[in-house]
Short mmCIF file of N, CA and C in Angstrom, two decimals:
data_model
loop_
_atom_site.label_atom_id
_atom_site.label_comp_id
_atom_site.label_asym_id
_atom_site.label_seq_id
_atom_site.Cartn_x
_atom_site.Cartn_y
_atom_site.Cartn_z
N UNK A 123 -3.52 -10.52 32.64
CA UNK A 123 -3.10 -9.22 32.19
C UNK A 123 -1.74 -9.36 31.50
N UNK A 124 -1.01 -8.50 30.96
CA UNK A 124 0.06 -8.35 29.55
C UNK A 124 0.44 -7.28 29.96
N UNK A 125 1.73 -7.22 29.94
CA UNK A 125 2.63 -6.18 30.21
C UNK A 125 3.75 -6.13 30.02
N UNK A 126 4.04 -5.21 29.44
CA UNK A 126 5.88 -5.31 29.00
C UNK A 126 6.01 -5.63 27.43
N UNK A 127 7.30 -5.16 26.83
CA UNK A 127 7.44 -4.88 25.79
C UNK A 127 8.84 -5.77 25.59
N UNK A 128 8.25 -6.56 24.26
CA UNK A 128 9.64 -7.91 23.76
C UNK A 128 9.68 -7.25 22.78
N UNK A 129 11.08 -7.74 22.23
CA UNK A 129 11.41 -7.94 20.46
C UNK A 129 12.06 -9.48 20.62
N UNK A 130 11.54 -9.38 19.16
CA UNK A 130 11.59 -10.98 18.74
C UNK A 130 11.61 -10.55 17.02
N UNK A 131 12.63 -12.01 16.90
CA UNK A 131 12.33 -12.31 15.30
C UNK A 131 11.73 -13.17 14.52
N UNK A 132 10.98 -12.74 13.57
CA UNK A 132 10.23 -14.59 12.64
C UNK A 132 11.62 -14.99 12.32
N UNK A 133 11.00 -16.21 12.20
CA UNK A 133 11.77 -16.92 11.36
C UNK A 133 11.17 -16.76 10.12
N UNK A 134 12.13 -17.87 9.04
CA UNK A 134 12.10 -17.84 7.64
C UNK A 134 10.36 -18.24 7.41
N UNK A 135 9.82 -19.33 8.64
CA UNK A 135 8.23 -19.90 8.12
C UNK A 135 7.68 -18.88 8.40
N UNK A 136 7.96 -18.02 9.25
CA UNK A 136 6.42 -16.90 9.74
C UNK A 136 6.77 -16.88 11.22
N UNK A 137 6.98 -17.90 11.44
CA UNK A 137 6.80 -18.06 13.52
C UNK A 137 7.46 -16.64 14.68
N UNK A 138 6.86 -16.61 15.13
CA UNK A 138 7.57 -15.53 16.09
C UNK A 138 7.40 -16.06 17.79
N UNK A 139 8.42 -16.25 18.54
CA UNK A 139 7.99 -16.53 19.61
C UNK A 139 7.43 -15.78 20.33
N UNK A 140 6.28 -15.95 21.88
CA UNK A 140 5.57 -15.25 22.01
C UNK A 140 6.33 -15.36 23.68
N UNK A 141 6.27 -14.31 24.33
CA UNK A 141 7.25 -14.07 25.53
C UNK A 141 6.73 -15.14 26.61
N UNK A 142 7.95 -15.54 27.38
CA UNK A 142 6.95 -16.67 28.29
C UNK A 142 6.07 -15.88 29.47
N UNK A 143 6.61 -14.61 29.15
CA UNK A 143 5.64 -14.11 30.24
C UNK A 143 4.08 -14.09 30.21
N UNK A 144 3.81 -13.79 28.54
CA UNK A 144 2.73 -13.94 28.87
C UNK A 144 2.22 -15.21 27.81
N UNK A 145 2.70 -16.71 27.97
CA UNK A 145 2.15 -17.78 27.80
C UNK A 145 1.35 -18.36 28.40
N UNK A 146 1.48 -18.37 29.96
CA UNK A 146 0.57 -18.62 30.93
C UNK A 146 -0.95 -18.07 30.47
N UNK A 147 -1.08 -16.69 30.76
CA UNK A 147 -2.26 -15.67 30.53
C UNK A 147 -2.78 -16.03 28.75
N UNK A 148 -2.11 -16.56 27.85
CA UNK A 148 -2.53 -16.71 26.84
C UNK A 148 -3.40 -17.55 26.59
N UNK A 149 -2.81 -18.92 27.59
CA UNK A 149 -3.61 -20.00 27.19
C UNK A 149 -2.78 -21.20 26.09
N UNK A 150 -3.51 -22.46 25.73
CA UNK A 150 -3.23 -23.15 25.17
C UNK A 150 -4.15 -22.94 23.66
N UNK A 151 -4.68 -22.33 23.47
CA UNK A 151 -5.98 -21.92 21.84
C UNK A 151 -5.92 -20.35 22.21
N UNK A 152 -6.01 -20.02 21.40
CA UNK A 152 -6.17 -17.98 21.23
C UNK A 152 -6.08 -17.83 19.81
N UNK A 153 -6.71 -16.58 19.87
CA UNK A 153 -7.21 -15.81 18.54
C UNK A 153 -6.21 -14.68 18.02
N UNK A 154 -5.72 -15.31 16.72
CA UNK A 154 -5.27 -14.14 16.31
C UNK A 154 -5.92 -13.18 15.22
N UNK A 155 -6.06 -11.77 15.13
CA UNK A 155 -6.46 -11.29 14.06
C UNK A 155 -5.75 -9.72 13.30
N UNK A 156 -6.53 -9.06 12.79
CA UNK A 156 -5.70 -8.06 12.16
C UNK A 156 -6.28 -7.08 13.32
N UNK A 157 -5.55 -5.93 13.82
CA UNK A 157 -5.50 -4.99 14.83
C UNK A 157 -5.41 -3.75 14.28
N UNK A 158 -5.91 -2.97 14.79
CA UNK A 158 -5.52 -1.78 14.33
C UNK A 158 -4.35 -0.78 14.46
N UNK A 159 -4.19 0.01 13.95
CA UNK A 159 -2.58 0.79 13.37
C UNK A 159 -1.66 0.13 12.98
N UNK A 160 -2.27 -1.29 12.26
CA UNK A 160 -0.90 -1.94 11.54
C UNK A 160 -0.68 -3.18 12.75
N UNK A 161 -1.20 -3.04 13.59
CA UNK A 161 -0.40 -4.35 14.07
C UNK A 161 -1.60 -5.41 14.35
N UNK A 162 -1.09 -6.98 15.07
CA UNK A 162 -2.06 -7.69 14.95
C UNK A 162 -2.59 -7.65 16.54
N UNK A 163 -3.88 -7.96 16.86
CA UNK A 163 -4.13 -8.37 18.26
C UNK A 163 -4.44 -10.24 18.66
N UNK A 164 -3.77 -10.18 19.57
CA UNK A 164 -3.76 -11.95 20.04
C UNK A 164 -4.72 -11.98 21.34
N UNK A 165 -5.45 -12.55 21.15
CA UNK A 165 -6.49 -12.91 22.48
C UNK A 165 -7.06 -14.20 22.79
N UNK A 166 -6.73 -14.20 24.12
CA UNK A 166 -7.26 -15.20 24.64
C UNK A 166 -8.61 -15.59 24.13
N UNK A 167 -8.51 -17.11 24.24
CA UNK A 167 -10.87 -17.33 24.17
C UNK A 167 -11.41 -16.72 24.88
N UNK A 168 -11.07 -16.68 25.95
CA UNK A 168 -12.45 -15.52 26.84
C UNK A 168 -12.27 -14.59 26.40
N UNK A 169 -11.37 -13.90 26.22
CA UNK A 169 -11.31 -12.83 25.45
C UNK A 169 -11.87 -12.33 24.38
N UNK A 170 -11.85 -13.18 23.45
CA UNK A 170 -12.52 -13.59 22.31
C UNK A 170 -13.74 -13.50 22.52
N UNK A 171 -14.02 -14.16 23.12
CA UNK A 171 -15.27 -14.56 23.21
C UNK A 171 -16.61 -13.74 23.90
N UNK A 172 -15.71 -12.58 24.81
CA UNK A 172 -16.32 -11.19 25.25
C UNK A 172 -16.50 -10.71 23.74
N UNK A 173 -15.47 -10.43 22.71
CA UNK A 173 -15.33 -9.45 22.23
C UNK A 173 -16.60 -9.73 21.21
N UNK A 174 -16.16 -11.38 21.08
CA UNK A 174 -17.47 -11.77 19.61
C UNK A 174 -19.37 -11.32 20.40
N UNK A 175 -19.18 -11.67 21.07
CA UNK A 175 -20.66 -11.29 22.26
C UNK A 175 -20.97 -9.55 21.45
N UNK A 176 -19.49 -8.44 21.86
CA UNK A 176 -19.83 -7.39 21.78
C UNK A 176 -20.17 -6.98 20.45
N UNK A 177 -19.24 -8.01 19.08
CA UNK A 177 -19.92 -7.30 18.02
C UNK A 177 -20.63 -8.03 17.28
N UNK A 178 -21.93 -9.29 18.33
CA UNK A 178 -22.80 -9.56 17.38
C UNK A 178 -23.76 -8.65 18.14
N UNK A 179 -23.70 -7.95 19.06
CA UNK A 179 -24.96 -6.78 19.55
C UNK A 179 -25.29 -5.62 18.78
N UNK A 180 -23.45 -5.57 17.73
CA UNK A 180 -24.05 -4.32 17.13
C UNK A 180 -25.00 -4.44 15.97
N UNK A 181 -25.83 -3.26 15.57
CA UNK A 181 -26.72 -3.23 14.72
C UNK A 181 -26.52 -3.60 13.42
N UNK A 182 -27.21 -4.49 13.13
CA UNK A 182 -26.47 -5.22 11.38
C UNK A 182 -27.34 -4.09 10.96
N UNK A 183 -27.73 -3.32 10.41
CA UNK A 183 -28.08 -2.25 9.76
C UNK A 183 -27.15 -1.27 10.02
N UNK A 184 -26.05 -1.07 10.20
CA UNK A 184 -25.56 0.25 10.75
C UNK A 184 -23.95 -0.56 9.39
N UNK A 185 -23.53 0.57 8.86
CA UNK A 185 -22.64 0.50 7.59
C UNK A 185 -21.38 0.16 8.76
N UNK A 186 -21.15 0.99 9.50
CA UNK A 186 -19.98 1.03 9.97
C UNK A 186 -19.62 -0.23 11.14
N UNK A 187 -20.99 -0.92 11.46
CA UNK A 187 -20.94 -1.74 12.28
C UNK A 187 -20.44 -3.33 11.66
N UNK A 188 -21.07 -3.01 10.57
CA UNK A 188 -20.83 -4.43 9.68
C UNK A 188 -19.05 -4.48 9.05
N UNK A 189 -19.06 -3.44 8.81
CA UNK A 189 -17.11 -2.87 8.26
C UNK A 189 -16.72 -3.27 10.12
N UNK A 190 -16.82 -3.11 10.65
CA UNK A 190 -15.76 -3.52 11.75
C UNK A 190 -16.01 -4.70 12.35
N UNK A 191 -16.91 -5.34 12.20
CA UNK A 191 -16.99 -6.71 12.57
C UNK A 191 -16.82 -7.81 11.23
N UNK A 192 -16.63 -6.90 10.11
CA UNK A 192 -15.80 -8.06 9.02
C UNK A 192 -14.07 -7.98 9.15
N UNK A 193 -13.97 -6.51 9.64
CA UNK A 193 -12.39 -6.29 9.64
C UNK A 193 -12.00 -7.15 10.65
N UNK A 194 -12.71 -7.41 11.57
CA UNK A 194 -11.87 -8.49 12.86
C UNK A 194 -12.27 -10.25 12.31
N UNK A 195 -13.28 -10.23 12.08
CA UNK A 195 -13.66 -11.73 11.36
C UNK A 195 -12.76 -12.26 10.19
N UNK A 196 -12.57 -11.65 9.25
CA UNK A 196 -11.99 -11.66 8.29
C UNK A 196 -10.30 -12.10 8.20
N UNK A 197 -10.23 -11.54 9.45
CA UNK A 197 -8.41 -11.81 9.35
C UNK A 197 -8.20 -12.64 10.72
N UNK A 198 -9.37 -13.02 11.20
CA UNK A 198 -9.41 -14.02 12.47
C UNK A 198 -9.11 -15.05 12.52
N UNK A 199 -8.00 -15.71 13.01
CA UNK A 199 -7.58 -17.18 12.81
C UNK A 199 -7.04 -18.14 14.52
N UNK A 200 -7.69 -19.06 14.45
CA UNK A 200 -7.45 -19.93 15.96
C UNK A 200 -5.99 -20.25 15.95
N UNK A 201 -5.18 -20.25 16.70
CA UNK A 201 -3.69 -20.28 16.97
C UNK A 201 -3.44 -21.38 17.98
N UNK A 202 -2.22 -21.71 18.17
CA UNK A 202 -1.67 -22.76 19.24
C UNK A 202 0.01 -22.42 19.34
N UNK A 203 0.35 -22.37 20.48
CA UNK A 203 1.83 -22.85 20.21
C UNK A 203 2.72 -23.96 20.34
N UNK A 204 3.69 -23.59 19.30
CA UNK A 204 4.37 -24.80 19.44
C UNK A 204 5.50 -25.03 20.45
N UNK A 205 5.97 -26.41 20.94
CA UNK A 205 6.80 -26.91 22.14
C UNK A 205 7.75 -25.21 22.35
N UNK A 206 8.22 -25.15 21.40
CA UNK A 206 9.61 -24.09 21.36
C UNK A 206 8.46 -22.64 22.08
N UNK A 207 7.31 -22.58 22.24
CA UNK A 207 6.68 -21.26 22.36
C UNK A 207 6.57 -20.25 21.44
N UNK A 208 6.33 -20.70 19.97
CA UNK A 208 6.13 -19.84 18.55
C UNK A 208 4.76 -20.08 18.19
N UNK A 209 4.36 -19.43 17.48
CA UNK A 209 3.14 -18.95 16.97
C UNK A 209 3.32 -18.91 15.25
N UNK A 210 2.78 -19.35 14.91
CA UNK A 210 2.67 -19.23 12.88
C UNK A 210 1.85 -18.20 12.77
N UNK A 211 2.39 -17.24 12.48
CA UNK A 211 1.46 -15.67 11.78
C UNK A 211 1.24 -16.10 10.55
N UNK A 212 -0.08 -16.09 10.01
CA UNK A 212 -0.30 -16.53 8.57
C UNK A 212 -0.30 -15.17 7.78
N UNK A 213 0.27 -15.47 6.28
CA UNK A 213 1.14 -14.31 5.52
C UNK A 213 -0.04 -13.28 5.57
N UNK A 214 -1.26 -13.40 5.27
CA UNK A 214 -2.56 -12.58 5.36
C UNK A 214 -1.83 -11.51 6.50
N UNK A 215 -1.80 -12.11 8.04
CA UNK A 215 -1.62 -11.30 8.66
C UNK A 215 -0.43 -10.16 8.74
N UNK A 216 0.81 -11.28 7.79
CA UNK A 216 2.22 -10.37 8.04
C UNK A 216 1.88 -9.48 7.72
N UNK A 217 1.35 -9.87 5.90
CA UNK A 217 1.18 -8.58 5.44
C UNK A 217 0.43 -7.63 5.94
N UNK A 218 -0.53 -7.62 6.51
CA UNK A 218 -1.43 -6.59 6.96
C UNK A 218 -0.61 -5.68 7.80
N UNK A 219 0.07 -6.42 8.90
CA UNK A 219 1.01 -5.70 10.13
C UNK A 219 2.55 -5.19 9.35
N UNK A 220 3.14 -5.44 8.34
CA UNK A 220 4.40 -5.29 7.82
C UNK A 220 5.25 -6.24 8.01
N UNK A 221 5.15 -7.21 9.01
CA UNK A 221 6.16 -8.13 10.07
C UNK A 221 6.98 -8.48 8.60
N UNK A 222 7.92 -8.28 8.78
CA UNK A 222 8.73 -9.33 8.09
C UNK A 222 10.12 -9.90 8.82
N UNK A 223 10.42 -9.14 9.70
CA UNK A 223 11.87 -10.10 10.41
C UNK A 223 11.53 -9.44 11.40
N UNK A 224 11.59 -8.02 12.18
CA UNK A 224 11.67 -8.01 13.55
C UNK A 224 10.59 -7.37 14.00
N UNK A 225 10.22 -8.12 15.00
CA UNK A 225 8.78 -7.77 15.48
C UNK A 225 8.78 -7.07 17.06
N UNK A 226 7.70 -6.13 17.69
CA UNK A 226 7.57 -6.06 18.64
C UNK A 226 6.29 -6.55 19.11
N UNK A 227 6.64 -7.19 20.43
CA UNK A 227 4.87 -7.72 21.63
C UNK A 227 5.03 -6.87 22.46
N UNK A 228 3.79 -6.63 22.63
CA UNK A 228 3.71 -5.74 23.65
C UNK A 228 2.05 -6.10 24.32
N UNK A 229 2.00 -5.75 25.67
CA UNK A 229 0.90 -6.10 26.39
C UNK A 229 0.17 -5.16 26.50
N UNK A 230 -1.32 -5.33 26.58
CA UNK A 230 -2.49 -4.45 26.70
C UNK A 230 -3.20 -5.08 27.40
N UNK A 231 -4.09 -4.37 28.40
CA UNK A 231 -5.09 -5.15 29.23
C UNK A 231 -5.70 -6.53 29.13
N UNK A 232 -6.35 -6.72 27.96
CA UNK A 232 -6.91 -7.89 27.60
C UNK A 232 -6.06 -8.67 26.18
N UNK A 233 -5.12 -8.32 25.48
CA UNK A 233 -4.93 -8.73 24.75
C UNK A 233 -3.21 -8.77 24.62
N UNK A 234 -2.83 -9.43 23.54
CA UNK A 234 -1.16 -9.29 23.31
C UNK A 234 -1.46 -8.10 21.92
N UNK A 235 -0.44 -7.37 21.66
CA UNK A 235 -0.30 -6.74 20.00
C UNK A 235 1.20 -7.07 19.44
N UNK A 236 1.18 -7.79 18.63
CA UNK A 236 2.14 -8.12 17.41
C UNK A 236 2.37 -6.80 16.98
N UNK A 237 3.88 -5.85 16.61
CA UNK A 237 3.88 -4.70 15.90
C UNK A 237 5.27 -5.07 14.81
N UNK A 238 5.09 -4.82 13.52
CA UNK A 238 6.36 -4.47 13.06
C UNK A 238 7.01 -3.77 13.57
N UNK A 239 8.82 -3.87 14.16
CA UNK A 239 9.38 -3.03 14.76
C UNK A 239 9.45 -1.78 13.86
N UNK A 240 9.50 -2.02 12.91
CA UNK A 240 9.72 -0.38 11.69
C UNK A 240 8.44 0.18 12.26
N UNK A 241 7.20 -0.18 12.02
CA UNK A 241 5.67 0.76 12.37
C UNK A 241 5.82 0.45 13.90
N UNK A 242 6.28 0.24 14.78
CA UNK A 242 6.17 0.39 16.05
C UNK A 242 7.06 1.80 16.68
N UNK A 243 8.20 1.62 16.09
CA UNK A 243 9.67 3.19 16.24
C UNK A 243 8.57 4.05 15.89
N UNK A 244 7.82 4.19 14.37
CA UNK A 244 7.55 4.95 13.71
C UNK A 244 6.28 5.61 14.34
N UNK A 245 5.37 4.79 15.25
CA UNK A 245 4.20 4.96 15.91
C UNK A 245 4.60 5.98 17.30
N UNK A 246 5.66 5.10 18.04
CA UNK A 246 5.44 5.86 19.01
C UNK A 246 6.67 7.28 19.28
N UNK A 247 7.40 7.63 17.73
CA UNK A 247 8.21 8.33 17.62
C UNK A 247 7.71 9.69 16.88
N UNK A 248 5.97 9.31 16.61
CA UNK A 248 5.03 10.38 16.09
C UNK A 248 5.17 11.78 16.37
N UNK A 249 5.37 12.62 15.63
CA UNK A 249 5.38 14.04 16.37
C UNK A 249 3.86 14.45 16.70
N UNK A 250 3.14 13.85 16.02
CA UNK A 250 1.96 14.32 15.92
C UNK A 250 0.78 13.19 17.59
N UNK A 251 1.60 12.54 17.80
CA UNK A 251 1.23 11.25 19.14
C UNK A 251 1.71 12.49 20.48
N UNK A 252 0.51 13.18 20.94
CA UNK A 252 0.69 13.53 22.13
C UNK A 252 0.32 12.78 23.10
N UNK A 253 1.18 12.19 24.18
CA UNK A 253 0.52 11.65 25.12
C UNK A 253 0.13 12.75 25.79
N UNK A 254 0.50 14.05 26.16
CA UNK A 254 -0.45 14.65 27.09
C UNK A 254 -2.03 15.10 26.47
N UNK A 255 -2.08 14.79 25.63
CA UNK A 255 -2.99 15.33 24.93
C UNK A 255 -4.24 13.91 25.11
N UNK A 256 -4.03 12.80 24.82
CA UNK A 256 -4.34 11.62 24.91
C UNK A 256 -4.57 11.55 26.51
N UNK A 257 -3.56 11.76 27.59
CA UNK A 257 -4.26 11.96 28.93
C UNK A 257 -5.76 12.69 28.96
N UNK A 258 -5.42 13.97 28.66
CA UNK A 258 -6.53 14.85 28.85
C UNK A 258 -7.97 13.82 27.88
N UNK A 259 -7.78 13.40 27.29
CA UNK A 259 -9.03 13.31 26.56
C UNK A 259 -9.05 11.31 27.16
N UNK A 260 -8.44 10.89 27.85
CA UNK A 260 -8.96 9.90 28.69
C UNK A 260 -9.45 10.27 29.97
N UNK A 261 -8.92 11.34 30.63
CA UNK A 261 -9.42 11.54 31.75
C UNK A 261 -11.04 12.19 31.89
N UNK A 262 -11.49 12.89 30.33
CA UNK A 262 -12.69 12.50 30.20
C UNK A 262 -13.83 11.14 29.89
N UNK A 263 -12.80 10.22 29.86
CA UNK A 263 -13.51 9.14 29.94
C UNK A 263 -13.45 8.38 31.21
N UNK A 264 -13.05 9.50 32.17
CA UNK A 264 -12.76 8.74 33.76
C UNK A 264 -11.51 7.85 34.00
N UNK A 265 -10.55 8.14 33.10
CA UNK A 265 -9.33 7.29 33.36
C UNK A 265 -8.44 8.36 33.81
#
């Protein structure tokens, strides 16, 4: 599990270190790809490897099924870190997420998320981001 919220900076190559907290839980191979609202998601192989299971079940006839299993394929790349505990974000991905110097990690159940700190302030400083509102409509999903 992933929890807790870093800032970190790339460097000039791309690299961003990834917190030692959650190096352990990462693993030595993990997946990085493009995430949604701008940032990237990092997952473990099992992780991965649940997720690839879930979207070769969906219906290759279905428009919207094939658009979201190219959007995660597409910007999907096998990762390692290096001695120092950095990660090479390849530019595909900066650009997708904004990253260009200061980044936020942050933990989610199964995964890490890479955020540009600019779209991360800007995300959760939303006027329009109710968390009570977001309660109510999880607690219909039993959470």
């Amino acid at each position: 599990m992933f929890l807790g919220e870093f800032h970190h900076n790339l460097d000039t190559k791309g690299r961003l270190i990834i917190p030692s907290k959650f190096r352990e839980s990462l693993g030595d191979d993990f997946v990085m790809t493009k995430g949604l609202d701008s940032c990237l998601f990092v997952f473990p192989k099992s992780e991965w490897k649940d997720l690839e299971i879930k979207l070769k079940e969906l219906p290759l006839a279905m428009k919207d099924a094939r658009a979201f299993t190219r959007f995660f394929y597409s910007g999907a790349t096998e990762s390692t870190l290096d001695k120092q505990g950095r990660v090479l974000i390849p530019t595909n991905l900066r650009e997708h997420s904004g990253l260009e110097k200061e980044a936020v990690i942050i933990g989610a159940p199964n995964r890490i998320e890479i955020w540009s700190a600019k779209i991360w302030n800007e995300y959760i400083g939303d006027d329009n981001l109710s968390y009570e509102q977001i309660a109510e409509h999880m607690a219909e999903l039993g959470i």
